[in-house]
XYZ file of C-alpha atoms in Angstrom:
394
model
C 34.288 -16.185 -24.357
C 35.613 -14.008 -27.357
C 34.439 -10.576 -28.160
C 32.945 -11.876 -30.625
C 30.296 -13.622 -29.267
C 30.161 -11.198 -26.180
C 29.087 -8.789 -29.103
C 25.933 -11.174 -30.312
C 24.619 -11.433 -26.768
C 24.879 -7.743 -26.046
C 22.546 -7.425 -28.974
C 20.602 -10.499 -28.971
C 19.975 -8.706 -25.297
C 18.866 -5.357 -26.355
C 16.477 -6.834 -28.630
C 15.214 -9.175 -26.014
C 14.655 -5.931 -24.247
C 13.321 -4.252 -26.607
C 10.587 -6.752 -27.233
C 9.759 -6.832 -23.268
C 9.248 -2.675 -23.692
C 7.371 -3.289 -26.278
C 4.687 -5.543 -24.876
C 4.398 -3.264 -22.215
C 3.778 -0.399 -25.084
C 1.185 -2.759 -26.286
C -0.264 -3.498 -22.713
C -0.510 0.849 -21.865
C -0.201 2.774 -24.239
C -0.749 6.005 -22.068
C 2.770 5.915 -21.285
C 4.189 6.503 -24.752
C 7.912 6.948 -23.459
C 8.086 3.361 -23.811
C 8.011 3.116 -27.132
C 10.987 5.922 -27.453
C 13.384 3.361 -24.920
C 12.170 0.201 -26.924
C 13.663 1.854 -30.172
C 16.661 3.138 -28.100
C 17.480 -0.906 -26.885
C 16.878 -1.403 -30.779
C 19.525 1.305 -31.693
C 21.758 -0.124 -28.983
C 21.572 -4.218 -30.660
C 21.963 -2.687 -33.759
C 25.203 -0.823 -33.383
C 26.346 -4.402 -31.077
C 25.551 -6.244 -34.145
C 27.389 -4.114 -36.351
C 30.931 -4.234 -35.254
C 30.153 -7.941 -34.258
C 29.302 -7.955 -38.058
C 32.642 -5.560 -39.066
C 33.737 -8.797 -41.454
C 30.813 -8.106 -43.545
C 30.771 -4.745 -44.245
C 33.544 -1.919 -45.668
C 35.855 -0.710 -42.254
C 34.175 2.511 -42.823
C 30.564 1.411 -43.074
C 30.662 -0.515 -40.005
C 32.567 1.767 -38.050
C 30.584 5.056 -38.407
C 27.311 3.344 -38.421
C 28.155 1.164 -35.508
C 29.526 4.306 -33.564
C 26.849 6.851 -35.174
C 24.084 4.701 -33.583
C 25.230 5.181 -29.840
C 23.856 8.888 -29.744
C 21.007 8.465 -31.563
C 20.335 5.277 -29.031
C 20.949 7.547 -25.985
C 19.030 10.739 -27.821
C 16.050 8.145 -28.229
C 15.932 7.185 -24.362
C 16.777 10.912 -23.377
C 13.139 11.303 -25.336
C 11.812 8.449 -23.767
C 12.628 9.508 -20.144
C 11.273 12.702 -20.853
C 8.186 12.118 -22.389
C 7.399 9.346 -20.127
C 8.282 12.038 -16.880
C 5.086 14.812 -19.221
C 8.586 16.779 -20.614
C 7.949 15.955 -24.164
C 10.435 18.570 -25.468
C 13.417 18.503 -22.554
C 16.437 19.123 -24.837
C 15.130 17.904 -28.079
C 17.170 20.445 -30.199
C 20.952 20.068 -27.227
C 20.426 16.546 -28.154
C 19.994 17.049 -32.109
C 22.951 19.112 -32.233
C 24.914 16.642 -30.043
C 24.525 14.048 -32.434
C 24.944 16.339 -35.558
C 28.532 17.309 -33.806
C 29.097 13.260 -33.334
C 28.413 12.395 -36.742
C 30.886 15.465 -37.505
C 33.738 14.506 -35.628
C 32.979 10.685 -35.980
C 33.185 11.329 -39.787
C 37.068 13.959 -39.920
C 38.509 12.004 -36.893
C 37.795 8.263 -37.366
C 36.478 7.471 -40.454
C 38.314 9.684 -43.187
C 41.460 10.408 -41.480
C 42.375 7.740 -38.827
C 42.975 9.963 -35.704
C 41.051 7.534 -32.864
C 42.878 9.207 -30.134
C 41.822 12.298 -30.592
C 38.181 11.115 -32.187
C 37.138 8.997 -29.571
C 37.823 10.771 -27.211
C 35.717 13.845 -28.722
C 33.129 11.604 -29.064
C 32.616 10.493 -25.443
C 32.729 14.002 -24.013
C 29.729 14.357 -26.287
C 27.854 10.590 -24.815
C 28.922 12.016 -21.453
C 26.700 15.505 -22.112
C 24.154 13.866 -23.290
C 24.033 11.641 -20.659
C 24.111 14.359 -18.188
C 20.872 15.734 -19.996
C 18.831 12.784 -19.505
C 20.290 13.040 -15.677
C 18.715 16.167 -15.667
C 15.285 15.294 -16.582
C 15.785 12.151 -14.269
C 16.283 14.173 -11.338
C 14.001 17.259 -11.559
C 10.822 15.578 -13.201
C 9.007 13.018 -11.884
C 6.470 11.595 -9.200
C 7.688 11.276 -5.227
C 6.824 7.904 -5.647
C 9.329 6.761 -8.038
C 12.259 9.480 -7.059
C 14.471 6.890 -5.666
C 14.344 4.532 -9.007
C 14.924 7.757 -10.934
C 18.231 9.134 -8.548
C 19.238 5.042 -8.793
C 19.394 5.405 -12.905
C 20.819 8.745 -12.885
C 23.678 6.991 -11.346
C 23.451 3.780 -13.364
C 23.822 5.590 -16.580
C 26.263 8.072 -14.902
C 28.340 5.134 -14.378
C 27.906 4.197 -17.923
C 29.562 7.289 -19.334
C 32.614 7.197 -17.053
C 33.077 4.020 -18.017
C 32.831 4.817 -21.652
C 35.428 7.654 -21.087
C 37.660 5.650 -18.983
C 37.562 2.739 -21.325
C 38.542 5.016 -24.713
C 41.526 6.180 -22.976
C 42.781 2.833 -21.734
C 42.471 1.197 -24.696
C 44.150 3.738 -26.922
C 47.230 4.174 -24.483
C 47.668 0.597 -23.623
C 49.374 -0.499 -20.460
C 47.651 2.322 -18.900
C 48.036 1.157 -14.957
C 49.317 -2.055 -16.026
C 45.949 -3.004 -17.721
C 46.026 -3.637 -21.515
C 43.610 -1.879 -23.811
C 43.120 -5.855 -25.508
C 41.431 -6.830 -22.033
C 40.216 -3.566 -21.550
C 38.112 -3.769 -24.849
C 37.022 -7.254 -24.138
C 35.915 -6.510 -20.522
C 33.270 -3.417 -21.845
C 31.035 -5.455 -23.155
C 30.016 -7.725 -20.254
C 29.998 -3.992 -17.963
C 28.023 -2.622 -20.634
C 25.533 -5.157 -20.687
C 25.619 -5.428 -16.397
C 24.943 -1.577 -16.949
C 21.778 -2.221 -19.747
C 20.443 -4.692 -17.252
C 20.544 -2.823 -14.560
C 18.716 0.692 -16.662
C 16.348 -1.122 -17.894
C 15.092 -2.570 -14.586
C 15.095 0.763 -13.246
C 13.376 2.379 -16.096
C 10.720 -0.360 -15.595
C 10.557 0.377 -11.847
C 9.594 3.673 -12.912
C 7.277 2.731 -15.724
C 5.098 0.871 -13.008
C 5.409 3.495 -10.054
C 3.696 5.504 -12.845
C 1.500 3.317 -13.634
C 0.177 3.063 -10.432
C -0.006 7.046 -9.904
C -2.196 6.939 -13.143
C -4.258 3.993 -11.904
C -5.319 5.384 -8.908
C -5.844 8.863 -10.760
C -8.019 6.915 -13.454
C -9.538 5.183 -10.836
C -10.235 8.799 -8.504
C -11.516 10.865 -10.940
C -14.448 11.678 -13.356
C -13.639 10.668 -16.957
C -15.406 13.811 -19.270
C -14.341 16.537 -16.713
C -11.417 15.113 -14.909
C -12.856 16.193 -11.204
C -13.004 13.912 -8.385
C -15.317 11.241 -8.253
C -17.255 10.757 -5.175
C -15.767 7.567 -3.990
C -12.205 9.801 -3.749
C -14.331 12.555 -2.512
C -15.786 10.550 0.428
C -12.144 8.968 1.466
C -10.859 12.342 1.196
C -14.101 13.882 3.736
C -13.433 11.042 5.879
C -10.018 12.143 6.807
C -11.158 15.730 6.952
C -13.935 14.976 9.577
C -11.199 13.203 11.773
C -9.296 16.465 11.763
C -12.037 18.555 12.377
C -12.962 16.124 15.354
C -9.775 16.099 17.008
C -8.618 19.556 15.950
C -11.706 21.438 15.925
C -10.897 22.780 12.248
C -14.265 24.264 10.428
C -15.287 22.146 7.893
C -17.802 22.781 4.969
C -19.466 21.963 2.143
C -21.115 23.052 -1.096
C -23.587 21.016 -3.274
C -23.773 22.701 -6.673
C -26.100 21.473 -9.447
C -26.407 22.903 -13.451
C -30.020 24.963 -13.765
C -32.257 22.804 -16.128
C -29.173 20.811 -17.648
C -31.700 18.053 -18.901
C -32.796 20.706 -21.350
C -29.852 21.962 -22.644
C -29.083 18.393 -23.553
C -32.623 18.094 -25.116
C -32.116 21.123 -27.134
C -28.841 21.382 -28.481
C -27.576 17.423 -28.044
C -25.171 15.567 -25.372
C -22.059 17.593 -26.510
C -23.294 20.762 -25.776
C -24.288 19.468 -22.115
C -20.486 17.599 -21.929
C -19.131 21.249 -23.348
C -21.231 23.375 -20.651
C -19.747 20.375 -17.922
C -16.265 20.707 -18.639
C -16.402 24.401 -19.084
C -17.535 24.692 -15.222
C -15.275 22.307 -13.925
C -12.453 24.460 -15.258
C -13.796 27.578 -14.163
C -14.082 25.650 -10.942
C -10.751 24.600 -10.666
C -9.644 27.873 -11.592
C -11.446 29.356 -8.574
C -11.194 27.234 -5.402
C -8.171 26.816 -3.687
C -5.656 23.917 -3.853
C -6.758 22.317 -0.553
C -10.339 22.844 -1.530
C -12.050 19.607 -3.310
C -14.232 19.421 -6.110
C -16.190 16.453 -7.194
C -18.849 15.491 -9.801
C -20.926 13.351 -7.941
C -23.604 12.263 -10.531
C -25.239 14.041 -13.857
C -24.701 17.568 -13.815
C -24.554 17.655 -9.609
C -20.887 18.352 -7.795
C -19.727 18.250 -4.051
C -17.704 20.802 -3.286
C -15.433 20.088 -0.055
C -13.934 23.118 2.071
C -11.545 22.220 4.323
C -10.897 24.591 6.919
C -13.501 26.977 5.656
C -16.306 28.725 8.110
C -20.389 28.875 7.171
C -20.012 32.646 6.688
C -16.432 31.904 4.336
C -18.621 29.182 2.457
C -21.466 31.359 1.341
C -19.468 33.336 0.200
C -17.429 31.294 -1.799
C -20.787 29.719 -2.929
C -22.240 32.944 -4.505
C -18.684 34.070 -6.237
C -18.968 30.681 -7.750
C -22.533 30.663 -8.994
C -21.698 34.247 -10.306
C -18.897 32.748 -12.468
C -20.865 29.993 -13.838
C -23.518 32.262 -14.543
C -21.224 33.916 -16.923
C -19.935 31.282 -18.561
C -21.041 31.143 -22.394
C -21.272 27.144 -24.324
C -20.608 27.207 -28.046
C -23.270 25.501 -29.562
C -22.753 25.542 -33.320
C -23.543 29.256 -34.681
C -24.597 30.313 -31.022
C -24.192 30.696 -27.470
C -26.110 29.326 -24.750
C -25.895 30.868 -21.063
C -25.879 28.147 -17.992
C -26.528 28.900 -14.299
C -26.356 26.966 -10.848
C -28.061 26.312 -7.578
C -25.787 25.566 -4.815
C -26.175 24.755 -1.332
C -23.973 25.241 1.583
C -23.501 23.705 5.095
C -21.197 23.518 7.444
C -19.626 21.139 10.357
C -22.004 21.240 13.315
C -20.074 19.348 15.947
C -18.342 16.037 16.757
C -21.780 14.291 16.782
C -22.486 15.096 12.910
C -21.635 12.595 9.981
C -20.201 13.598 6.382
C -23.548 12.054 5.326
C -25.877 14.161 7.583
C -23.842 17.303 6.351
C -24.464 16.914 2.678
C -28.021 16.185 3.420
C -28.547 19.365 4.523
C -26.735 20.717 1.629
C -28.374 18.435 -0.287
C -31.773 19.874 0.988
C -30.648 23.562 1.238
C -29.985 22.737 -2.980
C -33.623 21.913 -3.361
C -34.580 25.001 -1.594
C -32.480 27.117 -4.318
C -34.301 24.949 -6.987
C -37.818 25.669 -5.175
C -37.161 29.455 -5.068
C -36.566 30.029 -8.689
C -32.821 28.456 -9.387
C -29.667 30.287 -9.504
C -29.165 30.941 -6.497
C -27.506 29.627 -2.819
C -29.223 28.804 0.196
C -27.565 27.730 3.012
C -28.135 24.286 4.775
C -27.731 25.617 8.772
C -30.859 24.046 10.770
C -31.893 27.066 12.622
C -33.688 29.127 10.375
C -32.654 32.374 11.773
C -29.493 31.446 9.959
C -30.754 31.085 6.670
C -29.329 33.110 3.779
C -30.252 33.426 -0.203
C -27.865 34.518 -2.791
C -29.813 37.645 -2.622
C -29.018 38.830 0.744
C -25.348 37.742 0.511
C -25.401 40.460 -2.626
């Protein structure tokens, strides 16, 4: 098979590709990285095409658009790696230079005065950095998950610009270890397309490891305030409790719920209730610790889960936490409404005790809060010598 037609399939490839990427684009379109590699693969056919085509166009047309697209194809997947890993802006302005220098040296060197030895050559050193950028990003952004797929393409487009470098100098100094730079030059395209084949399938590897984090994130969480919902909550307590049962770890919980949030939404509409939820979930987040786990069970109600956290630690937490929210201020058009919680605590009373029985007695040490006049925490400990308000814990 001439180089020709090696030439048309490496395109006809890309595109093929490209048009796989971009179903998947069409399919999720939370992972916008995709779209980035499906117009690098595009890039990539096109410059294929264009020295395939070099019959049809000027020498010098072909040649430094055929050559100019290869680091604009690998600054498009550098973006697409990126963004896809949440590092929108990794290297944007390297790789913008990098290319500006390409088109540079592309332009004195090779198109206007004939010096490929020296131009290529240039040129490559400048694939290979930018290469070793999108290497970068590979191998210190990411999910656990999908680290393996992501040290596997570091290396598969490592490969790629070796091969690029090795393959200029052969084929300018012919006869190089007894291997012509003819054969040389024919043999790059079916390694470059083994090489395509073999990114691609890795990027995709890493496409759907992601996919599956966000999945089961999607499928774990709250949608408005991005807290856990209480299906993830409950799988999570159920490993807990198995600690604390063979372990002895203290285990407890909080039950938190918004003071009179059906009237906030009566009186100022369903985005200022959404605006007062999300405002405590952040202030929330911001406040427990990274171990700690905070779900929005229903409404405006949330389960707070404290792993190794004692009744005395709990209250405590309880009423810093209900002191927060009770300073936290909604914007509601050309004022500011206040909001306040209830919370109530209890705690891991043995082996014989269920995560269910323990948030019932949160559960009912809430309603006491609510009975004595809201805003406040009451704990959820059966013995009644034990039980504490929000004022006595001030």
């Amino acid at each position: 098979m001439n180089t020709y037609n090696l030439l048309l399939i490496n395109a006809l490839t890309m595109l093929v590709y490209a048009a796989g990427l971009c179903s998947l684009h069409i399919s999720y379109r939370r992972a916008r990285g995709i779209w980035w590699f499906m117009v690098s693969c595009v890039a990539a056919g096109a410059s294929s095409a264009l020295i395939a085509g070099h019959n049809l166009f000027p020498r010098n047309l072909h040649l430094g658009l055929s050559m100019l697209l290869l680091p604009v194809s690998l600054w498009l997947r550098h973006t697409g790696f990126a963004e896809f890993l949440h590092v929108k802006t990794r290297h944007l302005w390297t790789n913008a230079v990098l290319v500006a220098l390409y088109a540079g040296f592309l332009m004195r060197f090779v198109v206007l005065r004939n010096e490929p030895l020296r131009g290529f050559q240039l040129l490559s050193v400048i694939l290979a950095i930018q290469t070793a950028l999108s290497v970068e990003v590979l191998l210190r952004f990411g999910i656990e998950e999908n680290r393996l797929l992501r040290i596997i393409t570091s290396i598969v487009i490592s490969l790629v610009a070796l091969f690029r470098l090795f393959w200029q100098v052969v084929e300018i100094r012919s006869n190089v270890l007894g291997v012509s730079g003819e054969s040389i030059a024919h043999a790059q395209w079916p390694v470059n397309m083994l090489f395509n084949a073999a990114t691609i399938f890795c990027f995709v590897g890493i496409f759907v490891s992601q996919m599956g984090l966000d999945l089961r994130e999607i499928a774990s969480t709250d949608a408005l305030t991005g807290a856990l919902n209480r299906r993830a909550l409950e799988s999570q307590a159920a490993r807990e409790m198995a600690r604390c049962r063979r372990y002895g770890f203290p285990l407890s919980v909080v039950v938190l719920d918004l003071d009179h949030f059906k009237l906030l939404n009566d009186t100022h509409g369903h985005n200022a209730g959404d605006a007062a939820l999300c405002l405590v979930v952040r202030d929330l987040q911001s406040a427990l610790r990274g171990t700690d786990l905070l779900c929005r069970s229903g409404g405006e109600e949330f389960l707070i889960l404290l792993p190794h956290t004692d009744h005395a630690t709990a209250l405590h937490l309880a009423e810093r936490l209900r002191k927060r929210i009770s300073q936290i201020v909604v914007p509601v058009e050309n004022k500011k409404v206040g909001v306040t919680a209830s919370l109530g605590v209890a705690s891991w009373n043995g082996a014989a005790e269920s995560w269910t029985t323990m948030v019932k007695r949160a559960d009912a040490a809430l309603y006491m809060a609510k009975n004595a006049g809201r805003n406040r925490v009451v704990t959820g400990e059966e013995h009644p010598s034990s039980t504490e308000t929000s004022e006595q814990l001030a």
